[in-house]
XYZ file of C-alpha atoms in Angstrom:
630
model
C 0.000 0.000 0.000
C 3.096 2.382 0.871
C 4.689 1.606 -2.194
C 1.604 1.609 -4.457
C 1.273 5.457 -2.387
C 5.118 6.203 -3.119
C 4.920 5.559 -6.850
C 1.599 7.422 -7.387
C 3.052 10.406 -5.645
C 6.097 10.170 -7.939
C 4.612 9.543 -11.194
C 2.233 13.038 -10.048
C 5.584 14.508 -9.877
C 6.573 13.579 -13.073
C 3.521 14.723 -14.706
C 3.453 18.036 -13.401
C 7.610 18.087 -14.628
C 5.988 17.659 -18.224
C 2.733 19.933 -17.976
C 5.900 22.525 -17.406
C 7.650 21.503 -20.228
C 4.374 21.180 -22.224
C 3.038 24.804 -21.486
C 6.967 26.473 -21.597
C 7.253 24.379 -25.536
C 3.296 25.871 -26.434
C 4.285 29.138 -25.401
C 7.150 29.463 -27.350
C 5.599 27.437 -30.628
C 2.509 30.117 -30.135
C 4.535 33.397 -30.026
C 6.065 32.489 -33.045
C 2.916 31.486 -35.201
C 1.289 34.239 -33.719
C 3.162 36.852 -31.508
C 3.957 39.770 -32.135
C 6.217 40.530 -32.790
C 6.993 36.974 -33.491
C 9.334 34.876 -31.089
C 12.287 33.425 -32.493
C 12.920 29.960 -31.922
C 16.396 30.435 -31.062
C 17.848 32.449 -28.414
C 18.739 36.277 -28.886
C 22.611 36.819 -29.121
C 23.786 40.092 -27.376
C 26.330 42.289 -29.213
C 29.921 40.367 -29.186
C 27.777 36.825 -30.793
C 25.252 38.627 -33.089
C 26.637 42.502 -33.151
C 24.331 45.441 -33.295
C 24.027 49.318 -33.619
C 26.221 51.816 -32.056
C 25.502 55.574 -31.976
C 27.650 58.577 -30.481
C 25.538 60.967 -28.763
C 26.803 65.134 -28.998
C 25.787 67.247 -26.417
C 24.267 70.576 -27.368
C 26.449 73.326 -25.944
C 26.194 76.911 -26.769
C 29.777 78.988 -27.649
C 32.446 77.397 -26.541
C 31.279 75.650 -23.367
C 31.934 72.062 -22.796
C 30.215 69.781 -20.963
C 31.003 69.314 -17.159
C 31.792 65.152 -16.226
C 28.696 65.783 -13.826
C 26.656 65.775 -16.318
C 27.718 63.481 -18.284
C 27.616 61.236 -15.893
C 24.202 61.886 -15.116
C 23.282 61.373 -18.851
C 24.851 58.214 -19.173
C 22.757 56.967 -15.843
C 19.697 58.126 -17.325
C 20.501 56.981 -21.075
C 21.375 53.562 -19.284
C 17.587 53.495 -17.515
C 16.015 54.704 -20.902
C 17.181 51.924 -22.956
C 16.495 49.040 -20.014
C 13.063 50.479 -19.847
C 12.477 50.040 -23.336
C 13.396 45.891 -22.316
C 16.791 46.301 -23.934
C 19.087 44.134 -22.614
C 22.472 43.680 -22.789
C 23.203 47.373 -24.226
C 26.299 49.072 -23.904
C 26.252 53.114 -22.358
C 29.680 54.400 -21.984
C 31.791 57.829 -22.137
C 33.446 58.946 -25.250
C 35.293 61.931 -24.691
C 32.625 64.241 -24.031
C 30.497 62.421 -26.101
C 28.231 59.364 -25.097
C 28.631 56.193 -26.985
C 25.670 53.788 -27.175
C 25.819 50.082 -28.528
C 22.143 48.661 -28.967
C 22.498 44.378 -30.213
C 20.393 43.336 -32.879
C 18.390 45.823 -35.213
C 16.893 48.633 -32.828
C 13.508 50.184 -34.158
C 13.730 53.872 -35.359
C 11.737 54.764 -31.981
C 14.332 53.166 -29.641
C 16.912 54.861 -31.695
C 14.721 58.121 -31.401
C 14.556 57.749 -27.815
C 18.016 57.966 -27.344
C 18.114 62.014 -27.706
C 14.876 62.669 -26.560
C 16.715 64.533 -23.830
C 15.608 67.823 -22.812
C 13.890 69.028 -19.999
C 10.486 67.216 -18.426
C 8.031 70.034 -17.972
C 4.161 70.606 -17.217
C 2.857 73.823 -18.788
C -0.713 74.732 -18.698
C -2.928 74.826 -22.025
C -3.779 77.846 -23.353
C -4.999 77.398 -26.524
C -5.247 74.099 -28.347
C -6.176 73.881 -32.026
C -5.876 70.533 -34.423
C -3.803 70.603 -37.113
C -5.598 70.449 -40.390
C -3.710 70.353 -43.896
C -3.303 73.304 -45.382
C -5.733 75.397 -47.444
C -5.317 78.125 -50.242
C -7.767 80.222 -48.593
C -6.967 82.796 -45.984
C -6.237 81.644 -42.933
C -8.054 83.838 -39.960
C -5.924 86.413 -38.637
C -7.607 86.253 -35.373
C -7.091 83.648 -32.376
C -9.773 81.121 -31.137
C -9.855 81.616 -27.594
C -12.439 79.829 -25.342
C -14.764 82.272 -24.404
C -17.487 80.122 -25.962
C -19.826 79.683 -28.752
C -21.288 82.429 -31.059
C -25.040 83.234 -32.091
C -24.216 82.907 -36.093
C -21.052 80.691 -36.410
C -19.657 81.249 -40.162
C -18.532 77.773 -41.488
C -15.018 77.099 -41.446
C -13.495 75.320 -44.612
C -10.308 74.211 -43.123
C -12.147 71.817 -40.822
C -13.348 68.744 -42.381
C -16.874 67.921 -41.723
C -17.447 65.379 -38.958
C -19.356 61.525 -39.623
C -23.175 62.447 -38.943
C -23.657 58.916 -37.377
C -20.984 60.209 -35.218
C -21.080 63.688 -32.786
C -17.755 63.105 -31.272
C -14.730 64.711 -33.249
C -11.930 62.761 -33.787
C -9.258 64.136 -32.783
C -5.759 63.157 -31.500
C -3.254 63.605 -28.613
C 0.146 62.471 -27.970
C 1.365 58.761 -26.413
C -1.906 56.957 -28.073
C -2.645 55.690 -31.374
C -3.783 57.923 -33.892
C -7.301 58.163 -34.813
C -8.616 58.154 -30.870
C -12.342 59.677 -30.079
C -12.726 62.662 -28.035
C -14.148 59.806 -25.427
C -10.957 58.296 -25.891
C -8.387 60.771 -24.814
C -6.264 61.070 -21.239
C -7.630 62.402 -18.619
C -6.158 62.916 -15.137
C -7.632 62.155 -11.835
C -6.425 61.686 -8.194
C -5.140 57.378 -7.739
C -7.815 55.122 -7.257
C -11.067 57.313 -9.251
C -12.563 55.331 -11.957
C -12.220 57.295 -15.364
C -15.941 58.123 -16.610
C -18.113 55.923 -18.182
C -20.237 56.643 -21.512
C -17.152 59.314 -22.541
C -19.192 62.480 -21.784
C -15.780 63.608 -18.629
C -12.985 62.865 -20.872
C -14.207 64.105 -23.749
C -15.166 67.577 -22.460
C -11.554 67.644 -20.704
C -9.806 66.876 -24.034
C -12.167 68.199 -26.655
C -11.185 72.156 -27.921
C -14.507 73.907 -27.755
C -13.023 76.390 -30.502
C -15.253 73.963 -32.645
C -18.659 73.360 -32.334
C -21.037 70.609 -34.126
C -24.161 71.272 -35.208
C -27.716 68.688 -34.716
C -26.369 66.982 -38.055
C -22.828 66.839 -37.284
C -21.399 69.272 -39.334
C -18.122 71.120 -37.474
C -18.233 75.189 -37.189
C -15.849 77.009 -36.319
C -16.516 80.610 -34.842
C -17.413 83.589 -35.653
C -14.310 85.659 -36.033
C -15.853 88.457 -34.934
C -16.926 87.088 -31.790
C -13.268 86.207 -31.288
C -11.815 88.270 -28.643
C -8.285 89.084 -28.915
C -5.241 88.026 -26.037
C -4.628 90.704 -23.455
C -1.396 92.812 -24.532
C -1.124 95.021 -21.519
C -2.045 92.936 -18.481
C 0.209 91.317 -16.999
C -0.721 87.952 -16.235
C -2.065 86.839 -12.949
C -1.358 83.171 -13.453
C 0.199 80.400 -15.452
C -2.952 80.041 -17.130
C -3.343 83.631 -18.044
C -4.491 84.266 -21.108
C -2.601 87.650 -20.907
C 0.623 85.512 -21.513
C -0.612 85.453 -25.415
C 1.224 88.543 -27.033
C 0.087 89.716 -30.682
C 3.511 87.974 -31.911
C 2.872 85.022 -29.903
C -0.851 85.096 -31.318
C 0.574 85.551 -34.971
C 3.045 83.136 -34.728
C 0.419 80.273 -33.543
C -1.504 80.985 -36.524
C 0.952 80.296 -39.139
C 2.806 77.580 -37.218
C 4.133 74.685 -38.771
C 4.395 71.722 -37.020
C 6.662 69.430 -39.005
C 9.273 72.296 -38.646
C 12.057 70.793 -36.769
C 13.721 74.466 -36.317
C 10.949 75.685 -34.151
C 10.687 72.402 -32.425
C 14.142 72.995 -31.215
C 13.653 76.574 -30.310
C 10.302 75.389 -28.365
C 13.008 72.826 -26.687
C 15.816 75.310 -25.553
C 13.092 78.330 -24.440
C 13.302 79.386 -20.736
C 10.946 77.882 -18.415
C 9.289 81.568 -17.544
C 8.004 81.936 -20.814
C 5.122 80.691 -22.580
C 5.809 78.414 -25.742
C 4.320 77.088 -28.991
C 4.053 73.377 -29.404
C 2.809 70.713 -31.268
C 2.394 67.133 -30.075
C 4.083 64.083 -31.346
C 2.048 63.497 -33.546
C 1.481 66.652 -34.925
C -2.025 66.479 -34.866
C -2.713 68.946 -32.421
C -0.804 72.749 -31.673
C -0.937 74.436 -28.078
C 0.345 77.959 -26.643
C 1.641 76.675 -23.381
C 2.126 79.171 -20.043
C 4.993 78.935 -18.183
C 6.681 75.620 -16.929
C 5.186 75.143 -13.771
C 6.814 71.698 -12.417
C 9.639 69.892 -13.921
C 11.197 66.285 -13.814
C 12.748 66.490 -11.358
C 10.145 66.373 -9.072
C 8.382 63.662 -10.733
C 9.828 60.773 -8.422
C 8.253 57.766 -10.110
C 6.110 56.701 -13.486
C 4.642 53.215 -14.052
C 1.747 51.819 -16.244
C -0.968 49.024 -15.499
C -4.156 47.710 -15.695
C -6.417 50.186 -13.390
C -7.443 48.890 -9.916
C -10.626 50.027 -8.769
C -12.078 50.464 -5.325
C -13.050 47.079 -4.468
C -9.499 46.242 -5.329
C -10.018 44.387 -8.919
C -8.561 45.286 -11.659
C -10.263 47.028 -14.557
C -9.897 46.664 -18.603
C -8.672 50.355 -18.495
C -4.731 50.790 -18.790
C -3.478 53.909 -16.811
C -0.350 55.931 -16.447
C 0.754 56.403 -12.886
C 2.523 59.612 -11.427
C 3.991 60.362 -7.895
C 5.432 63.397 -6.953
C 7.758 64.433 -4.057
C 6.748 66.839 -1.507
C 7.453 70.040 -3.529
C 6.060 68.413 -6.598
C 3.286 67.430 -4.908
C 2.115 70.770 -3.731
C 2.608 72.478 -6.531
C 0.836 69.890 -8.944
C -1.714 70.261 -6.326
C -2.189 73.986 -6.834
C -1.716 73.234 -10.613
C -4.684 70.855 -10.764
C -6.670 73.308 -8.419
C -6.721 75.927 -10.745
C -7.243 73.874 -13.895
C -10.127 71.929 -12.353
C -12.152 75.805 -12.024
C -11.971 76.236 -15.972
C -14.240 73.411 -16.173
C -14.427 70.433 -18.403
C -15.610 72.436 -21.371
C -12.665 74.063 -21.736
C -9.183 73.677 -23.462
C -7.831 75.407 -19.914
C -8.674 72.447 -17.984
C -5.448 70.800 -19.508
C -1.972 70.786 -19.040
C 0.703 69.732 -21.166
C 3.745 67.531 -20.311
C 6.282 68.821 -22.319
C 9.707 66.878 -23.463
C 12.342 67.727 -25.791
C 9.821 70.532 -27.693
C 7.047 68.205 -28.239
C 3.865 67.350 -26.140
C 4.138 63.697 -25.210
C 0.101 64.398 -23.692
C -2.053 66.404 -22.442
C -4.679 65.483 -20.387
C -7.648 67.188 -18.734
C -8.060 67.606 -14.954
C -11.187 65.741 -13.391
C -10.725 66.617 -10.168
C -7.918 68.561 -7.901
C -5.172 65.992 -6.690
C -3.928 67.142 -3.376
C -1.716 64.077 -1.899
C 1.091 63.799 -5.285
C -0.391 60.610 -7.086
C -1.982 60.645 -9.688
C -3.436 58.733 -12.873
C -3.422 59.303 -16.184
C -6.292 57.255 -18.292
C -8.194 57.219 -21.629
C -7.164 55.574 -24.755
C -4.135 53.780 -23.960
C -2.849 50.980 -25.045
C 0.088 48.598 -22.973
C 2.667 49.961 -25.399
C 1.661 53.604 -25.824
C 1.293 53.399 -21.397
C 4.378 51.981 -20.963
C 6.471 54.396 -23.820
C 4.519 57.780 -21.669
C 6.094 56.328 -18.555
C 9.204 55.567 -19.535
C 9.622 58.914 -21.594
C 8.172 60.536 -17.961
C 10.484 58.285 -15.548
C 13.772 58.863 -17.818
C 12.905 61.687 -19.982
C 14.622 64.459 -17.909
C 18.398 65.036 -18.655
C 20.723 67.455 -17.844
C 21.554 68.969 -21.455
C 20.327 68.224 -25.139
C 21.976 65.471 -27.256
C 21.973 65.200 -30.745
C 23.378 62.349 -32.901
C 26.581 62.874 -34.142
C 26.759 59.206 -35.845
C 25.373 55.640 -36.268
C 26.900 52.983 -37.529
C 26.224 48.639 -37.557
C 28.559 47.167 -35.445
C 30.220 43.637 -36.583
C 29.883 40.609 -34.010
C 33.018 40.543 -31.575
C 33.115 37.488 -31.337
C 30.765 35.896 -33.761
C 29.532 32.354 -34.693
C 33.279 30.831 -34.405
C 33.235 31.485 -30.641
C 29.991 30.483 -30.166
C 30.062 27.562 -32.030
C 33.341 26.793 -29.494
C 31.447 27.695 -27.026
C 28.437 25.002 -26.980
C 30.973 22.735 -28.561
C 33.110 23.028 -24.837
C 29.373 22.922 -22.846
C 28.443 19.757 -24.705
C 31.990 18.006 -24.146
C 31.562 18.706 -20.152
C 28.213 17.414 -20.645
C 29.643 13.937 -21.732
C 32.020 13.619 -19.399
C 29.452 13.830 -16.571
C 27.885 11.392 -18.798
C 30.722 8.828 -18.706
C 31.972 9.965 -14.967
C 27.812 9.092 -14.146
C 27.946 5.645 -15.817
C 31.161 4.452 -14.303
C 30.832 5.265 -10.517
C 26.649 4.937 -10.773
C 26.152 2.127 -13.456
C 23.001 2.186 -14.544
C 21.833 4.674 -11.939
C 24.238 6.927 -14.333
C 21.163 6.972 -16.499
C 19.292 9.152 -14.239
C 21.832 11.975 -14.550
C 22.368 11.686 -17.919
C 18.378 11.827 -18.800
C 17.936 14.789 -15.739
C 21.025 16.826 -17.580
C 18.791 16.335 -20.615
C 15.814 17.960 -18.805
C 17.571 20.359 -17.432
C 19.152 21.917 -21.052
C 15.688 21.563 -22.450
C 14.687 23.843 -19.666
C 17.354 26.751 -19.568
C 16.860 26.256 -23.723
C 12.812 27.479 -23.467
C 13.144 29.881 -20.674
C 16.541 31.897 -22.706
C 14.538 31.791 -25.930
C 11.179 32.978 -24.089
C 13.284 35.759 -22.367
C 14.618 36.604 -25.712
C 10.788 37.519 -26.464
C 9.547 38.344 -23.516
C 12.141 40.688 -21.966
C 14.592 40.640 -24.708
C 17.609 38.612 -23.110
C 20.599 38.363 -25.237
C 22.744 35.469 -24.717
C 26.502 36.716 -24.518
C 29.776 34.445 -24.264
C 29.631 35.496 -20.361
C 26.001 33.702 -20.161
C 26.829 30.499 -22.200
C 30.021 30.356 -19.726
C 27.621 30.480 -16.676
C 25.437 27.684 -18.560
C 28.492 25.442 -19.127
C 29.475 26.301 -15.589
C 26.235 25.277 -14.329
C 26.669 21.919 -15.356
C 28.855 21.110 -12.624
C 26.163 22.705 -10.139
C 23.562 20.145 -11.442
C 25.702 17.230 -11.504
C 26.825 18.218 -8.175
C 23.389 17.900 -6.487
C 22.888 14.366 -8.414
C 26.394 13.277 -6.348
C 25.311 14.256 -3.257
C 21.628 12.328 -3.410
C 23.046 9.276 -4.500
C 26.062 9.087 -2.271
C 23.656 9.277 0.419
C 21.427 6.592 -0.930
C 24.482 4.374 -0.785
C 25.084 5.257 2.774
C 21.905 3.809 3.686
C 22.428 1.361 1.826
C 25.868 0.376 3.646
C 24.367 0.389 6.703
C 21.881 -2.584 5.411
C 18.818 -0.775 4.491
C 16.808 -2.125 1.652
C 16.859 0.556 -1.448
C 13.380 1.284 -1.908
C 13.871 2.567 2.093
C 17.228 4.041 1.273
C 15.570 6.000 -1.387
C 13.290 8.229 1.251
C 16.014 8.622 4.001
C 18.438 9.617 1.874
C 16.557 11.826 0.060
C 15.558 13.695 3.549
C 19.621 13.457 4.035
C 20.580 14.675 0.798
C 17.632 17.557 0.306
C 18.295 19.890 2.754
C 22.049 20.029 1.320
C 20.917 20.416 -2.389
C 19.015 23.502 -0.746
C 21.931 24.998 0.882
C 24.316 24.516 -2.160
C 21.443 26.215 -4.147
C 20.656 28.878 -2.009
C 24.322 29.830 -1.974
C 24.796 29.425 -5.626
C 21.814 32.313 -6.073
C 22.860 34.303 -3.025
C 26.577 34.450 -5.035
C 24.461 34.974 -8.501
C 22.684 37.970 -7.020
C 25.878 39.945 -5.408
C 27.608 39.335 -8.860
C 24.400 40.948 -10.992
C 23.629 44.084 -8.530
C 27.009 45.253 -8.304
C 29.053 44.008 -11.263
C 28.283 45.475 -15.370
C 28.197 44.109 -18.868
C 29.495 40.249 -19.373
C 29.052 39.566 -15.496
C 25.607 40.316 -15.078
C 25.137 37.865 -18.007
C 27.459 35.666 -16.313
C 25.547 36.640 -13.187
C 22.163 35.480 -14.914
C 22.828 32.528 -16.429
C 24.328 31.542 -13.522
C 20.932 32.299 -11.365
C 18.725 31.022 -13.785
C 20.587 27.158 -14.178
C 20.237 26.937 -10.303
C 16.683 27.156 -10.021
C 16.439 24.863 -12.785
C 18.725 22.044 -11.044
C 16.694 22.949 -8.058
C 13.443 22.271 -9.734
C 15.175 19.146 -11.730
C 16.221 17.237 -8.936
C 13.026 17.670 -6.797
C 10.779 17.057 -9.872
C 12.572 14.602 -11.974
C 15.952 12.965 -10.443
C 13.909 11.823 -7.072
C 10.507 10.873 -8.193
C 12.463 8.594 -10.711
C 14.699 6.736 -8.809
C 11.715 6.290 -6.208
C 9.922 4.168 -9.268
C 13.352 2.454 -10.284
C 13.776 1.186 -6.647
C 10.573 -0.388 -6.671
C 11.660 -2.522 -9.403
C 13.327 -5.866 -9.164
C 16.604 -4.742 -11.093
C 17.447 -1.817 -8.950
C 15.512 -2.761 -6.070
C 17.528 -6.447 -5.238
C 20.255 -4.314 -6.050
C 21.628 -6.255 -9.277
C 25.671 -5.629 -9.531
C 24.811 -3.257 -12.644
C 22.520 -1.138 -10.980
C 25.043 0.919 -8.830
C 23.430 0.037 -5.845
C 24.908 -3.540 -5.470
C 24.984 -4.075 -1.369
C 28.243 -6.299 -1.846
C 29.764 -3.740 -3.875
C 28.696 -1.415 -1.802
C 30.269 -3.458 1.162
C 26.846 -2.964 3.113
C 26.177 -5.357 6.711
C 23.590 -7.638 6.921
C 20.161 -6.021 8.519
C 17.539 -7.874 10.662
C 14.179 -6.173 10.004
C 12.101 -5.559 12.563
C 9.141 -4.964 11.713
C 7.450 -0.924 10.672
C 10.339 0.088 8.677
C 12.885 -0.770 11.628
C 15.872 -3.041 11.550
C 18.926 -4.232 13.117
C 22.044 -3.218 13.075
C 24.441 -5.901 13.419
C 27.053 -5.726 15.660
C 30.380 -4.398 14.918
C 33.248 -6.857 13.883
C 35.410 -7.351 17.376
C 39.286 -7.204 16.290
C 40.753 -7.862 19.919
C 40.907 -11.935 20.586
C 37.814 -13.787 21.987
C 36.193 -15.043 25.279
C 37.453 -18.514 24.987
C 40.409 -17.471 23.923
C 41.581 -15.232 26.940
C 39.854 -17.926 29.343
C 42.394 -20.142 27.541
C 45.110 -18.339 27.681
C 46.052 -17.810 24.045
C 46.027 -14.317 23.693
């Protein structure tokens, strides 16, 4: 009945071993039918196996002014956070002079490479004015400005904007860090952590939809009156960042006539003092904005995330959300920010503010409430990507000077397919001489290693490759030396299981109970060796660079592997082999012969208990002393 117990419990094991390998295998074969993007069914090599893209980064100095090693270093920090955020690994961020040299492996996409000088100030500005871009027309444009001070009796149609859908009442317009070709209903809005965004559209639309247009009952889109259009305040000086006094003539005539694919005032918008109010466009350029003064900067923005929405039963929601937290001075000024926004009302452009990097507005959401404690959530038409690319541009986006790139060129593998190819050939050589080391000292026990070393490669195989997709992991020479090392670790804990099975053995136990004590004897060792292994793995990654943190990985991620082989496979199998007559009357080529093993004869007792025999006396008998022949 115990046995019948034993071997049910292993074969469960065993089962849920496969299911593993089963759902690791259909994960892999599904990403690459149908992921995307598509997995590869090899691993991803990092720069010195497969090579890659390097770029030099220039910093933008005016005059003669160089930059200080301060900043620098503070670039390359930030650079090096930018590019792990975008679940680049194994990238290279290192000083040139007083330049910054970046090496990306593999092909990088034109927006990774984009991101890389993305680097002027974070700001949030308040909206002034917002207008959608619309191509242009050979009419006149109007000479006047569209502020919001609301809708006009007899609105004069306006044939630079395209007539809306009349199945449709909603404009569709666009904002930056979304898809293109968003609803109103669709568009960020901003609320205080835990609010639910509203339902049916009607919030977020008002707070993102520019009520210098107005749609009549059949859908058609006015614009107004320009003689109801009251022209910017040129002598007051303005009370607030959301004046409307900050909009000068110039600044009015200028907004008019701007161009947003101009990459000249895109740089000027960049490199403008914080005091002043700017033009910009977002990243689109779908959308232009006269922007107050910069009213809170990165620097006070202490952390950015995305996720799925939790709401206030604590379940998450469908709706994806951008997450800001300030630090104490950001948080009371974004608190006076949001304040003031929030008394424009939802109907109005002024309700928004802008977040501002590198000249272009990466969104701008309305306010839906005043956010008082420095957390807050941005939500409305993202995606996971477009969430994730606004946080990262808001957690990384802030450095200390401008960069431009000065070149970019594809970098040849270091090392290349030669050393590779050495590489697996040196891992699979170690491989078989565990393999013959196994079969001579273990016999046919030997099998058992050599079929859990088999396991264990197919495991560290899927989990690199689904890394490689996943959180593109690059395989460098440093990581396929930590996988060859690791093959020692593995065969290590096989040793030390079935040396103590043959110590209970030697002492006259039967195998199929030498199996179970040992394996209590041997387990709690395999445990420590492991945890020590990972403990070493983990120093190495935090506080080494480059090929050691590969080293560092690989390393790590082979342990918990022979961890999860040897509990899951190597014991539940040789619990079924010592349950058969081969191994279990311990046959001389089963490696757990008791005469080879020069095990003493047991007298069992009964409930798992036995004898020992006594010890072999040396000195001279009884009747010998009594005898006297000594």
């Amino acid at each position: 009945m115990a046995r019948n117990a034993r071997n049910r419990s292993a074969r469960n094991t065993l089962l849920a071993l496969l299911a593993i390998i089963v759902v690791l295998s259909g994960t892999l074969g599904a990403a690459h039918l149908w992921g995307n993007p598509k997995a590869q069914l090899t691993p991803l090599l990092g720069l010195d196996l497969a090579g890659g893209r390097q770029v030099v980064l220039a910093p933008i100095i005016d005059g003669d002014q160089t930059a200080a090693p301060e900043q620098l270093n503070q670039a390359i920090d930030i650079i090096r956070r930018r590019v792990d955020g975008q679940g680049v690994a194994e990238a290279e961020v290192s000083r040139l002079g007083s330049n910054i040299q970046v090496a990306i492996p593999g092909t990088p996409t034109a927006a990774q490479l984009e991101a890389l000088s993305q680097s002027s100030q974070l700001q949030f500005r308040a909206v002034l004015v917002a207008a959608p871009v619309v191509p242009t027309q050979p009419t006149e444009p109007p000479r006047e400005l569209p502020l919001p001070v609301g809708p006009t009796e007899e609105p004069a149609e306006d044939p630079a904007v395209e007539p809306t859908d009349p199945d449709n009442d909603q404009a569709e317009t666009t904002n930056a860090a979304y898809p293109e070709g968003l609803l109103a209903d669709q568009q960020p809005t901003v609320q205080a952590a835990g609010q639910l965004p509203a339902t049916g559209g009607v919030d977020a639309a008002q707070a993102t939809e520019s009520p210098d247009t107005q749609t009549d009952d059949a859908g058609q889109t006015e614009a107004p009156d320009d003689s109801a259009v009251t022209d910017a305040p040129d002598s007051a000086e303005p009370t607030s960042a959301s004046d409307l006094a900050w909009i000068t003539p110039e600044l009015q005539e200028e907004f008019l006539t701007y161009d947003c694919t101009d990459e000249v005032k895109q740089r000027a918008a960049s490199q403008a003092p914080a005091e002043e109010p700017i033009i910009a466009c977002s990243a689109g350029g779908t959308e232009k904005y006269i922007l107050g003064p910069s009213e809170l900067s990165g620097g006070e923005l202490t952390d950015a995330s995305s996720g799925l929405q939790v709401g206030a039963g604590g379940q998450t929601t469908g709706v994806v959300e951008v997450r800001l937290q300030f630090n104490d001075e950001g948080r009371d000024a974004f608190s006076a920010i949001t304040t003031r926004l929030f008394g424009f009302g939802q109907n109005s452009n002024q309700n928004r503010f802008a977040i501002v990097l590198d000249g272009q507005v990466i969104s701008a959401p309305g306010v839906r409430s005043p956010i008082n404690d420095g957390v807050a959530t941005i939500s409305g038409g993202f995606t996971n990507e477009s969430a994730k690319e606004l946080a990262n541009q808001l957690k990384f986006g802030a450095l200390p000077m401008s960069f431009e790139v000065q070149t970019s060129e594809q970098l040849s593998p270091q090392l290349g397919g030669e050393q590779l190819r050495l590489g697996i050939i040196a891992g699979l050589v170690g491989m078989i001489l565990v393999f013959i080391y196994s079969l001579i000292q273990y016999r046919a026990l030997g099998l058992v290693t050599v079929a859990s070393l088999i396991i264990a490669g197919i495991l560290a195989y899927l989990s690199v490759t689904l890394l490689g997709w996943t959180n593109n992991f690059r395989l460098t020479m440093a990581g396929v030396t930590g996988l060859i090392v690791a093959i020692g670790v593995t065969a290590d804990s096989f040793i030390v299981y079935f040396e103590r099975i043959r110590d209970e053995v030697r002492t006259g136990r039967p195998l199929r109970y030498a199996v179970d004590t040992g394996w209590v004897r041997a387990r709690r060792t395999i445990i420590i060796s492991d945890v020590v292994n990972l403990i070493a793995a983990g120093v190495l990654y935090f506080l080494s660079e480059s090929g050691v943190k590969a080293f560092a990985f690989a390393l790590g991620l082979s342990t918990v592997i022979d961890l999860l082989v040897v509990v899951m496979f190597t014991h539940p199998v040789v619990s079924i082999l010592a349950n058969t007559k081969f191994f279990g009357e311990g046959h001389k080529w089963s490696g757990m012969d008791p005469e080879r093993l020069g095990a003493r004869r047991s007298t069992y007792l009964g409930r798992g208990q036995f004898a020992r025999p006594a010890p072999k006396r040396t000195g001279p008998t009884r009747e010998q002393t009594e005898g006297g022949i000594v």
